[in-house]
Coordinates of C-alpha atoms in Angstrom, one line a residue:
Chain A
M1 CA -0.7 -44.6 21.6
N2 CA 2.7 -44.7 19.9
I3 CA 5.3 -42.1 20.6
E4 CA 8.3 -41.9 18.4
R5 CA 11.8 -42.2 19.8
Q6 CA 12.6 -38.7 18.5
E7 CA 9.6 -37.3 20.4
I8 CA 11.0 -38.8 23.7
E9 CA 14.4 -37.3 23.0
K10 CA 12.8 -33.9 22.4
L11 CA 10.8 -34.2 25.7
A12 CA 13.9 -35.2 27.6
T13 CA 15.8 -32.2 26.3
L14 CA 12.8 -29.8 27.2
A15 CA 12.5 -31.3 30.7
R16 CA 16.3 -31.5 31.2
I17 CA 16.2 -35.2 32.2
A18 CA 18.9 -37.4 30.7
I19 CA 17.2 -40.6 29.4
D20 CA 19.4 -43.6 28.9
E21 CA 19.4 -45.0 25.4
S22 CA 18.6 -48.5 26.6
T23 CA 15.4 -47.4 28.4
I24 CA 13.8 -45.2 25.6
T25 CA 11.5 -47.9 24.3
E26 CA 10.2 -48.7 27.8
V27 CA 9.7 -45.0 28.6
A28 CA 7.9 -44.5 25.3
E29 CA 5.6 -47.5 26.0
R30 CA 4.6 -46.2 29.4
L31 CA 4.1 -42.6 28.4
G32 CA 2.0 -44.0 25.5
S33 CA -0.2 -45.8 27.9
V34 CA -0.8 -42.6 30.0
L35 CA -1.5 -40.6 26.9
E36 CA -4.0 -43.1 25.7
L37 CA -5.8 -42.6 29.1
V38 CA -5.8 -38.8 28.7
D39 CA -6.9 -38.9 25.1
Q40 CA -10.4 -39.8 26.5
L41 CA -10.7 -36.1 27.0
Q42 CA -11.0 -35.5 23.3
A43 CA -14.5 -37.1 23.3
A44 CA -15.8 -34.7 26.0
D45 CA -18.4 -32.3 24.9
T46 CA -17.3 -28.9 26.2
S47 CA -19.4 -26.8 23.8
S48 CA -21.4 -25.4 26.7
L49 CA -18.3 -23.6 28.0
D50 CA -17.0 -20.3 26.8
G51 CA -13.4 -20.6 25.6
V52 CA -10.8 -22.0 27.9
S53 CA -12.0 -22.1 31.5
S54 CA -9.5 -22.1 34.3
G55 CA -11.6 -24.3 36.5
M56 CA -10.7 -22.0 39.4
Q57 CA -12.7 -18.7 39.8
A58 CA -10.3 -17.3 42.4
T59 CA -8.6 -14.0 41.7
Q60 CA -5.1 -13.2 42.8
R61 CA -4.8 -11.0 45.9
L62 CA -2.9 -7.8 45.6
R63 CA -0.7 -6.3 48.3
E64 CA 1.3 -3.2 48.9
D65 CA 4.7 -3.2 47.1
E66 CA 6.8 -3.4 50.3
V67 CA 9.8 -5.5 51.2
T68 CA 8.6 -8.1 53.6
E69 CA 11.3 -10.7 53.3
I70 CA 14.4 -10.5 55.5
N71 CA 17.8 -11.2 54.0
Q72 CA 18.6 -14.9 54.7
R73 CA 21.3 -15.4 52.1
E74 CA 23.6 -17.4 54.4
A75 CA 20.9 -19.6 55.8
L76 CA 19.5 -20.3 52.3
Q77 CA 22.9 -20.9 50.7
A78 CA 23.9 -23.3 53.5
T79 CA 21.8 -26.0 51.7
A80 CA 23.3 -25.4 48.3
P81 CA 25.6 -28.0 46.7
D82 CA 28.4 -25.4 45.9
T83 CA 28.8 -21.7 46.7
E84 CA 31.6 -19.1 46.8
E85 CA 31.5 -15.6 48.2
G86 CA 27.7 -15.6 48.4
L87 CA 27.2 -16.9 44.8
F88 CA 25.9 -20.3 43.6
L89 CA 28.6 -22.1 41.6
V90 CA 27.9 -24.0 38.4
P91 CA 30.2 -25.3 35.7
K92 CA 31.7 -22.7 33.4
V93 CA 29.1 -21.5 30.9
I94 CA 31.3 -19.3 28.5
E95 CA 33.6 -21.3 26.3
Chain B
M1 CA -1.6 -44.5 76.4
H2 CA -1.2 -45.1 72.7
N3 CA -4.8 -46.2 72.4
L4 CA -6.2 -42.9 73.6
T5 CA -7.5 -40.4 71.1
I6 CA -6.1 -36.9 70.9
A7 CA -9.3 -35.6 72.7
E8 CA -8.6 -38.1 75.5
L9 CA -4.9 -37.2 75.6
I10 CA -5.7 -33.5 76.0
K11 CA -7.9 -34.3 79.0
G12 CA -5.3 -36.6 80.5
L13 CA -2.6 -34.0 80.2
Q14 CA -4.8 -31.2 81.6
S15 CA -5.9 -33.3 84.6
K16 CA -2.3 -34.4 85.2
E17 CA -3.0 -38.1 84.7
F18 CA 0.3 -38.2 82.8
T19 CA 2.9 -35.6 81.6
S20 CA 3.8 -34.7 78.1
V21 CA 7.3 -36.1 78.7
E22 CA 5.9 -39.5 79.8
L23 CA 3.6 -39.5 76.7
T24 CA 6.4 -38.5 74.4
Q25 CA 8.8 -41.1 75.8
H26 CA 6.0 -43.7 75.4
F27 CA 5.4 -42.9 71.7
L28 CA 9.2 -42.6 71.0
A29 CA 9.6 -46.1 72.5
R30 CA 6.8 -47.4 70.3
I31 CA 8.4 -45.9 67.2
A32 CA 11.8 -47.4 68.2
A33 CA 10.2 -50.8 68.8
L34 CA 7.7 -51.1 66.0
N35 CA 8.6 -48.7 63.1
S36 CA 11.1 -51.1 61.5
G37 CA 8.1 -53.3 60.7
Y38 CA 6.2 -50.6 58.9
N39 CA 8.8 -48.1 57.7
A40 CA 6.3 -45.3 58.4
V41 CA 8.6 -42.8 60.1
I42 CA 11.8 -41.8 58.2
T43 CA 13.2 -39.2 60.6
I44 CA 12.9 -39.3 64.4
T45 CA 13.4 -36.1 66.3
A46 CA 13.7 -37.5 69.8
D47 CA 15.8 -34.8 71.4
Q48 CA 13.7 -31.9 70.1
A49 CA 10.5 -33.8 71.0
L50 CA 11.6 -34.3 74.6
K51 CA 12.6 -30.7 74.9
A52 CA 9.2 -29.5 73.5
A53 CA 7.4 -32.0 75.9
A54 CA 9.3 -30.5 78.9
A55 CA 8.3 -27.0 77.8
A56 CA 4.7 -28.2 77.3
D57 CA 4.6 -29.6 80.8
Q58 CA 5.7 -26.3 82.3
R59 CA 2.9 -24.5 80.4
L60 CA 0.4 -27.1 81.5
A61 CA 1.5 -26.7 85.1
A62 CA 1.2 -22.9 84.8
G63 CA -2.3 -23.3 83.5
N64 CA -1.9 -21.3 80.3
A65 CA -1.6 -24.2 77.9
P66 CA -2.8 -23.8 74.3
A67 CA -5.1 -26.4 72.5
L68 CA -2.7 -29.2 71.6
C69 CA -0.2 -28.5 74.4
G70 CA 2.0 -31.6 75.0
V71 CA 0.2 -33.8 72.4
P72 CA 2.7 -35.9 70.3
M73 CA 2.3 -36.0 66.6
L74 CA 4.1 -36.5 63.3
H75 CA 4.5 -34.4 60.1
K76 CA 4.5 -35.8 56.6
D77 CA 7.9 -35.2 55.2
I78 CA 6.5 -32.8 52.6
F79 CA 6.2 -30.0 55.2
C80 CA 9.4 -28.0 55.7
T81 CA 10.7 -28.2 59.2
N82 CA 13.4 -25.7 60.3
G83 CA 16.7 -27.5 60.9
V84 CA 15.2 -31.0 60.3
R85 CA 15.7 -32.8 57.0
T86 CA 12.7 -32.5 54.7
S87 CA 13.1 -35.1 51.9
C88 CA 9.7 -35.3 50.2
G89 CA 10.4 -39.0 49.8
S90 CA 13.1 -38.2 47.2
K91 CA 16.8 -38.8 46.7
M92 CA 16.7 -35.2 45.3
L93 CA 16.1 -33.8 48.8
D94 CA 17.7 -36.5 50.8
N95 CA 20.2 -33.9 52.2
F96 CA 17.8 -30.9 52.3
I97 CA 17.6 -29.2 55.7
P98 CA 15.2 -26.2 55.4
P99 CA 16.0 -23.0 57.2
Y100 CA 12.3 -22.3 57.9
N101 CA 9.1 -23.9 59.0
A102 CA 6.0 -24.5 56.8
T103 CA 3.0 -22.4 58.1
V104 CA 1.3 -25.7 59.1
V105 CA 4.3 -26.7 61.2
D106 CA 4.4 -23.2 62.9
N107 CA 0.7 -23.5 63.7
F108 CA 1.2 -26.8 65.5
E109 CA 4.2 -25.5 67.3
Q110 CA 2.2 -22.5 68.5
A111 CA -0.5 -24.8 69.7
G112 CA 2.1 -26.6 71.8
A113 CA 2.1 -30.0 69.9
V114 CA 5.2 -32.2 70.2
V115 CA 6.7 -33.3 66.9
L116 CA 8.1 -36.9 67.1
G117 CA 9.4 -37.0 63.6
K118 CA 8.6 -37.0 59.9
T119 CA 6.7 -39.7 57.9
N120 CA 7.5 -41.6 54.8
M121 CA 5.6 -40.8 51.5
D122 CA 5.5 -41.4 47.8
E123 CA 8.2 -39.4 46.1
F124 CA 7.0 -35.8 45.7
A125 CA 3.5 -37.1 46.7
M126 CA 3.2 -38.9 43.4
G127 CA 1.8 -42.3 44.0
S128 CA -1.1 -44.3 45.5
S129 CA 0.8 -47.1 47.2
N130 CA 3.9 -45.6 48.8
E131 CA 6.0 -47.7 46.5
T132 CA 7.7 -44.7 44.9
S133 CA 9.5 -43.5 48.1
F134 CA 13.3 -43.3 47.9
Y135 CA 13.2 -44.7 51.5
G136 CA 11.3 -47.8 50.5
P137 CA 7.7 -48.7 50.8
V138 CA 5.6 -48.3 53.9
K139 CA 3.8 -51.5 55.0
N140 CA 0.1 -51.5 55.9
P141 CA -0.2 -52.4 59.6
W142 CA -3.3 -54.5 58.9
A143 CA -1.5 -56.7 56.4
T144 CA 2.2 -56.1 56.0
D145 CA 2.3 -57.7 52.5
C146 CA -0.1 -54.9 51.4
V147 CA 0.4 -51.2 50.5
P148 CA -0.8 -48.5 53.0
G149 CA -2.0 -46.4 50.1
G150 CA -0.4 -43.1 49.1
S151 CA 1.0 -40.7 49.0
S152 CA 0.5 -40.0 52.7
G153 CA 1.0 -43.8 53.5
G154 CA 3.6 -43.1 56.2
S155 CA 1.2 -40.8 58.1
A156 CA -1.7 -43.2 57.7
A157 CA 0.3 -46.3 58.8
A158 CA 1.9 -44.5 61.8
V159 CA -1.6 -43.5 63.1
A160 CA -3.0 -46.9 62.4
A161 CA -0.1 -48.6 64.2
R162 CA -0.5 -46.2 67.2
L163 CA 3.0 -44.7 66.6
A164 CA 1.3 -41.3 67.0
P165 CA -2.2 -40.2 67.7
G166 CA -2.3 -37.9 64.7
A167 CA -0.3 -36.8 61.7
T168 CA -0.3 -34.1 59.0
A169 CA -0.8 -35.2 55.4
T170 CA -1.5 -33.7 52.0
D171 CA -3.9 -34.6 49.2
T172 CA -3.6 -33.7 45.5
G173 CA -5.7 -36.5 44.0
G174 CA -6.7 -38.6 47.1
S175 CA -3.4 -38.8 49.0
I176 CA -5.1 -38.2 52.4
R177 CA -8.4 -40.1 51.8
Q178 CA -7.1 -43.2 50.0
P179 CA -4.4 -44.1 52.6
A180 CA -6.8 -43.3 55.4
A181 CA -9.3 -45.8 53.9
L182 CA -6.6 -48.5 53.4
C183 CA -5.2 -48.1 56.9
G184 CA -8.6 -47.8 58.7
I185 CA -8.2 -44.3 60.0
T186 CA -10.0 -41.0 59.6
G187 CA -8.5 -38.3 57.2
L188 CA -9.8 -35.0 55.9
K189 CA -8.8 -33.0 52.8
P190 CA -10.1 -29.5 53.4
T191 CA -11.5 -27.1 50.8
Y192 CA -8.7 -25.7 48.5
G193 CA -7.4 -22.6 50.3
R194 CA -8.4 -23.5 53.8
V195 CA -4.9 -24.6 54.9
S196 CA -1.8 -22.7 53.9
R197 CA 0.5 -24.3 51.4
W198 CA 3.5 -22.2 52.3
G199 CA 6.4 -24.4 53.1
M200 CA 4.6 -27.5 51.8
I201 CA 6.6 -28.8 48.9
A202 CA 4.6 -28.2 45.7
F203 CA 3.4 -31.0 43.4
A204 CA 0.4 -29.5 41.6
S205 CA -0.4 -26.1 43.1
S206 CA -4.0 -25.8 42.0
L207 CA -4.8 -29.2 43.6
D208 CA -2.5 -29.6 46.6
Q209 CA -4.1 -29.2 50.1
G210 CA -2.9 -30.2 53.5
G211 CA -5.1 -31.8 56.1
P212 CA -5.2 -34.0 59.2
M213 CA -5.1 -37.7 59.8
A214 CA -6.2 -39.2 63.1
R215 CA -8.3 -42.1 64.4
T216 CA -11.5 -40.2 64.8
A217 CA -13.4 -37.3 63.3
E218 CA -13.3 -35.6 66.7
D219 CA -9.5 -35.7 66.6
C220 CA -9.5 -34.4 63.0
A221 CA -11.7 -31.5 64.1
I222 CA -9.2 -30.6 66.8
M223 CA -6.3 -30.8 64.4
L224 CA -8.0 -28.9 61.6
S225 CA -8.9 -26.1 64.0
C226 CA -5.1 -25.6 64.5
M227 CA -4.0 -26.4 61.0
A228 CA -6.3 -24.1 59.1
S229 CA -5.4 -20.4 59.1
Y230 CA -5.2 -17.4 56.8
D231 CA -1.7 -16.9 55.6
D232 CA -0.3 -13.9 53.7
K233 CA 2.5 -16.0 52.4
D234 CA 0.2 -18.3 50.3
S235 CA -1.7 -16.2 47.8
T236 CA -4.3 -18.9 47.3
C237 CA -5.1 -19.2 51.0
V238 CA -8.6 -17.9 51.7
D239 CA -9.2 -15.1 54.2
R240 CA -12.1 -16.6 56.1
E241 CA -12.7 -17.2 59.7
V242 CA -11.6 -20.7 61.0
P243 CA -14.6 -22.1 62.9
D244 CA -14.1 -24.2 66.1
Y245 CA -14.7 -27.5 64.4
S246 CA -15.1 -29.3 67.8
A247 CA -18.0 -27.1 68.8
T248 CA -20.5 -28.5 66.3
L249 CA -19.7 -32.2 66.4
G250 CA -22.7 -33.0 68.6
K251 CA -25.4 -31.7 66.4
P252 CA -28.0 -34.4 65.4
I253 CA -28.1 -35.2 61.7
K254 CA -31.8 -35.8 61.4
G255 CA -33.0 -34.4 58.0
L256 CA -29.5 -34.4 56.5
R257 CA -29.7 -34.9 52.8
I258 CA -27.0 -37.4 51.6
G259 CA -26.3 -37.5 47.8
V260 CA -25.4 -41.0 46.6
P261 CA -23.8 -40.7 43.1
T262 CA -24.7 -43.6 40.8
E263 CA -21.3 -43.3 39.1
Y264 CA -19.5 -44.2 42.4
F265 CA -21.2 -47.6 42.5
S266 CA -20.3 -48.8 39.0
E267 CA -18.1 -51.4 37.5
G268 CA -14.8 -52.0 39.2
L269 CA -16.1 -51.5 42.7
N270 CA -15.2 -54.4 45.0
P271 CA -18.5 -56.1 46.2
G272 CA -17.3 -56.2 49.8
T273 CA -16.5 -52.5 49.7
E274 CA -19.9 -51.7 48.2
Q275 CA -21.6 -53.8 50.9
A276 CA -19.7 -51.9 53.7
V277 CA -20.5 -48.5 52.2
R278 CA -24.2 -49.4 51.7
A279 CA -24.3 -50.5 55.3
A280 CA -22.9 -47.2 56.4
L281 CA -25.5 -45.3 54.3
A282 CA -28.2 -47.4 56.0
E283 CA -26.8 -46.4 59.4
F284 CA -27.1 -42.7 58.4
E285 CA -30.7 -43.4 57.3
A286 CA -31.4 -45.0 60.7
Q287 CA -30.2 -41.7 62.3
G288 CA -32.8 -39.8 60.3
A289 CA -30.8 -38.8 57.2
E290 CA -32.3 -39.0 53.8
L291 CA -30.6 -40.7 50.9
V292 CA -30.9 -38.9 47.5
E293 CA -29.7 -40.6 44.3
I294 CA -27.7 -38.1 42.3
S295 CA -25.5 -38.2 39.2
L296 CA -22.1 -36.8 38.6
P297 CA -22.0 -37.5 34.9
N298 CA -18.4 -36.4 34.2
T299 CA -16.8 -38.6 36.9
G300 CA -15.2 -40.9 34.2
L301 CA -13.3 -37.9 32.8
S302 CA -11.8 -36.9 36.2
V303 CA -8.8 -39.3 36.0
P304 CA -7.9 -38.3 32.4
A305 CA -8.2 -34.5 33.2
Y306 CA -6.1 -35.0 36.4
Y307 CA -3.3 -36.7 34.5
V308 CA -3.0 -33.7 32.2
I309 CA -3.4 -30.9 34.9
A310 CA -1.3 -32.5 37.7
P311 CA 1.7 -33.5 35.6
A312 CA 1.6 -30.1 33.8
E313 CA 1.8 -28.2 37.1
A314 CA 4.4 -30.7 38.4
S315 CA 6.6 -30.2 35.4
A316 CA 6.7 -26.5 36.1
N317 CA 7.0 -26.8 39.9
L318 CA 9.7 -29.4 39.8
S319 CA 11.9 -27.4 37.4
R320 CA 13.4 -25.8 40.5
F321 CA 15.2 -29.0 41.3
D322 CA 18.2 -28.4 39.1
G323 CA 21.2 -29.1 41.3
V324 CA 22.1 -25.5 41.8
R325 CA 20.4 -24.0 44.9
Y326 CA 19.6 -27.0 47.0
G327 CA 19.3 -30.8 47.0
Y328 CA 21.2 -33.4 45.0
R329 CA 23.8 -32.6 42.4
C330 CA 25.4 -35.2 40.0
E331 CA 29.2 -35.8 40.1
D332 CA 31.5 -34.0 37.8
P333 CA 29.1 -32.2 35.4
K334 CA 30.8 -31.4 32.1
D335 CA 28.7 -28.3 31.5
L336 CA 25.5 -26.7 32.7
T337 CA 23.1 -28.8 30.6
D338 CA 24.8 -31.9 31.8
L339 CA 24.5 -30.7 35.4
Y340 CA 20.7 -30.1 35.0
S341 CA 20.0 -33.3 33.0
R342 CA 22.0 -35.8 35.0
T343 CA 21.1 -34.3 38.4
R344 CA 17.4 -34.7 37.5
A345 CA 17.9 -38.2 36.0
E346 CA 19.7 -39.4 39.0
G347 CA 17.8 -37.4 41.7
F348 CA 14.2 -38.2 40.6
G349 CA 12.7 -41.7 40.6
E350 CA 10.9 -43.3 37.7
E351 CA 7.3 -42.1 38.5
V352 CA 8.4 -38.5 39.1
Q353 CA 10.3 -38.4 35.8
R354 CA 7.3 -39.9 34.0
R355 CA 5.0 -37.2 35.3
I356 CA 7.4 -34.4 34.4
L357 CA 7.6 -35.9 30.8
I358 CA 3.8 -36.1 30.5
G359 CA 3.5 -32.6 31.8
T360 CA 6.1 -31.3 29.4
Y361 CA 4.4 -33.1 26.5
C362 CA 0.9 -31.7 27.4
L363 CA 2.3 -28.1 27.6
S364 CA 4.5 -28.3 24.6
A365 CA 3.8 -26.3 21.4
G366 CA 1.1 -27.9 19.2
Y367 CA -0.4 -30.0 22.1
Y368 CA -1.3 -27.3 24.6
D369 CA -4.9 -26.7 23.4
A370 CA -5.7 -30.3 22.8
Y371 CA -4.5 -31.4 26.2
Y372 CA -4.1 -28.7 28.8
G373 CA -6.9 -26.4 27.4
K374 CA -9.3 -29.3 27.1
A375 CA -8.5 -30.7 30.5
Q376 CA -9.2 -27.3 32.1
Q377 CA -12.6 -27.2 30.4
V378 CA -13.4 -30.7 31.6
R379 CA -12.4 -29.6 35.1
E380 CA -15.0 -26.9 34.8
L381 CA -17.6 -29.5 33.8
I382 CA -16.7 -31.7 36.8
K383 CA -17.0 -28.7 39.1
Q384 CA -20.4 -27.8 37.7
D385 CA -21.6 -31.4 38.3
F386 CA -20.9 -30.9 42.0
V387 CA -22.4 -27.4 42.1
T388 CA -25.7 -28.9 40.6
A389 CA -25.6 -31.8 43.1
F390 CA -25.2 -29.5 46.1
E391 CA -28.3 -27.6 45.2
K392 CA -30.2 -30.8 46.3
V393 CA -28.0 -32.4 49.0
D394 CA -25.9 -31.4 52.0
V395 CA -23.1 -34.0 51.6
I396 CA -22.2 -36.6 49.1
M397 CA -21.2 -40.1 50.1
G398 CA -19.6 -43.1 48.4
P399 CA -16.6 -45.4 48.6
T400 CA -13.2 -43.7 49.1
C401 CA -11.5 -46.2 46.8
P402 CA -12.6 -49.2 44.6
S403 CA -11.1 -52.0 46.9
P404 CA -9.2 -52.6 50.1
A405 CA -5.4 -52.5 50.3
F406 CA -3.7 -54.4 47.5
K407 CA -0.4 -56.4 47.5
F408 CA 3.0 -54.8 46.8
G409 CA 3.8 -54.9 43.1
S410 CA 0.3 -56.0 42.2
K411 CA -0.5 -53.1 39.9
G412 CA 2.3 -54.2 37.6
D413 CA 4.2 -52.1 35.2
D414 CA 1.3 -50.2 33.7
P415 CA 1.1 -46.8 35.5
V416 CA -2.6 -46.4 34.5
A417 CA -3.7 -49.3 36.7
M418 CA -2.3 -47.4 39.7
Y419 CA -3.9 -44.1 38.5
L420 CA -7.3 -45.6 38.6
E421 CA -7.0 -46.3 42.3
D422 CA -8.0 -42.6 42.8
I423 CA -11.1 -42.7 40.6
Y424 CA -13.4 -41.6 43.4
T425 CA -11.2 -39.1 45.0
I426 CA -9.7 -37.0 42.2
A427 CA -12.9 -35.1 41.2
T428 CA -13.0 -33.3 44.5
N429 CA -9.5 -32.0 44.1
L430 CA -10.3 -30.8 40.5
A431 CA -13.4 -29.0 42.0
G432 CA -11.5 -27.7 45.0
L433 CA -14.1 -29.4 47.4
P434 CA -13.4 -30.9 50.8
G435 CA -13.5 -34.7 51.2
M436 CA -12.9 -37.1 54.0
S437 CA -12.6 -40.8 54.6
V438 CA -14.0 -42.6 57.6
P439 CA -13.6 -46.3 58.4
C440 CA -16.9 -48.2 57.7
G441 CA -16.1 -51.9 57.6
M442 CA -13.7 -54.7 57.0
V443 CA -13.2 -56.9 53.9
D444 CA -10.8 -59.8 54.0
D445 CA -9.5 -58.4 57.4
K446 CA -8.7 -55.1 55.7
P447 CA -10.4 -51.8 56.4
V448 CA -12.8 -50.1 54.0
G449 CA -13.3 -46.3 53.9
L450 CA -16.5 -44.3 53.4
Q451 CA -15.9 -41.0 51.6
I452 CA -17.8 -37.9 52.6
I453 CA -17.7 -35.0 50.2
G454 CA -18.8 -31.6 51.4
N455 CA -19.7 -28.3 49.9
Y456 CA -17.1 -25.5 49.8
F457 CA -15.9 -24.6 53.4
D458 CA -18.4 -27.0 54.9
E459 CA -15.8 -29.0 56.9
A460 CA -17.7 -28.4 60.1
R461 CA -20.7 -30.2 58.8
M462 CA -18.6 -33.1 57.4
L463 CA -16.9 -33.6 60.7
N464 CA -20.2 -33.4 62.5
V465 CA -21.7 -36.1 60.2
A466 CA -18.6 -38.3 60.6
H467 CA -18.6 -37.9 64.4
Q468 CA -22.3 -38.9 64.6
Y469 CA -21.5 -42.0 62.6
Q470 CA -18.5 -42.8 64.9
Q471 CA -20.7 -42.4 68.0
A472 CA -22.9 -45.2 66.7
T473 CA -20.3 -47.5 65.2
E474 CA -17.0 -49.1 66.2
W475 CA -15.0 -49.4 62.9
H476 CA -12.8 -46.4 63.8
S477 CA -11.7 -48.0 67.1
L478 CA -10.4 -51.3 65.6
A479 CA -6.7 -51.8 65.9
P480 CA -4.6 -53.9 63.5
E481 CA -3.6 -57.5 64.5
G482 CA -0.6 -57.5 66.8
I483 CA -1.4 -54.1 68.2
T484 CA -3.6 -55.3 70.9
A485 CA -5.8 -52.8 72.8
P486 CA -5.3 -52.5 76.6
D487 CA -8.3 -54.7 77.2
G488 CA -6.6 -57.5 75.3
I489 CA -9.1 -57.6 72.4
T490 CA -7.6 -57.7 68.9
A491 CA -9.2 -56.1 65.9
T492 CA -10.6 -59.3 64.4
E493 CA -12.1 -60.3 67.7
R494 CA -13.8 -56.9 68.1
A495 CA -15.1 -57.0 64.5
S496 CA -16.7 -60.3 65.0

């Protein structure tokens, strides 16, 4: 299955993964091979099923709306690449 | 001491034949001496292990020791360990030191187990050969030019090489069973929801499940009794009593109905593997079990459905790795988008990037119904196949994977060739069923695994069945060449 170069660029933007120009053809080829595999699904007869099935019948558990987590800001921020005064630092967003 | 099973080690510790400190020193020495040949262990926690062993010895002396008190083991590097690097096999988390333990890690700590270190794995558990690890591939102790399987290849190789008597692992599409088969050990993927996923780094949340790897079913039973628990912190964890899996191992299996799916013995199965699996089935028949031919007609659709659902979930789960809160961050980002995009391009390996892109594609506008919606419907068909089969049989058996361990690089550049390695294991993840792999033979001096698939929450029966098989056969006690048993007999000699 062929995927256009533009399609790969769009996916790279959506997934926030920078793809080097020189590898786009290779990436497209390998993605195409996987999509060819998953396209076998289209031939499956699913008419016996009602609408979209989740495959999982489990329902989500509910709990009381109570605070159960303790504040671990310092411990959790200790692993961050860059913090200041309890905040995560990123490059300036506003021009 | 390294050839003893967990059950034997527990007895030895309780009868004071050896201490936990002696045992821990012994295994640490083996890791120091042998691990460079396998690359199975990527973090060694010697100081912590020796401290835990000393504490275990005190509890053993006081006579109030819990189940696994003083027994050394390893954790797959996907389980968060407080204060100890948890990399998930990725450059992205090469510097990540979690401030908390996974529930599974806590469970073993409370049971008194001694953690020797963390095992290598395919990056973010995406792979069937351990070739995608940032830390380099793990080598199969039976043939070091061959893969150990994946993604739990480090855990499997470590147990096979007697670097630890047991290890934790995880299975999303076969990641416990396939490496267990390729390394000649016993591994069990429990029913979805049996073991807490809290603190286990997520790949595909509706498929991921943690489980034990050890040399025998008896040891897997001991480990699973500790590993399985109800956990409020995992909303998909099932609130159901954990049986004592060791208590029912001895039940005779006369009258057991074993389903043999036609689709698991089709084209692509190695003739030697088939022969070994058929011989195992004959052994069960000899013990009074009945073989029933069954059909799982949608087996062929399981790999395509998996490669929509798993990447879709992965693309969402792995969006958290963005260089802001933890893990790798690229140098000198020029703006926020550049920070995200380059961090992820530099931090993730090729296979992980590919799966994120596939997932993004399948979930994107215009493709969602055709791919994700359809895959979920096919998942339901696959599940119904099993439900129908289990109306007639107690367990299902077949090969764990199509052939024994393959050589590094032999699956080439086409990702699909690697994906087909999990053709017999993926369906149980899609259905949420438990599955295990048990050594059942040797082909070209490499181990073959028998897969046992059970009904929902029927792990006790599967372990019982596997244990009865291991009481009558020797395959599980073979050791790889070079790792000679105390009686001086090597694996090949014993097999002949």
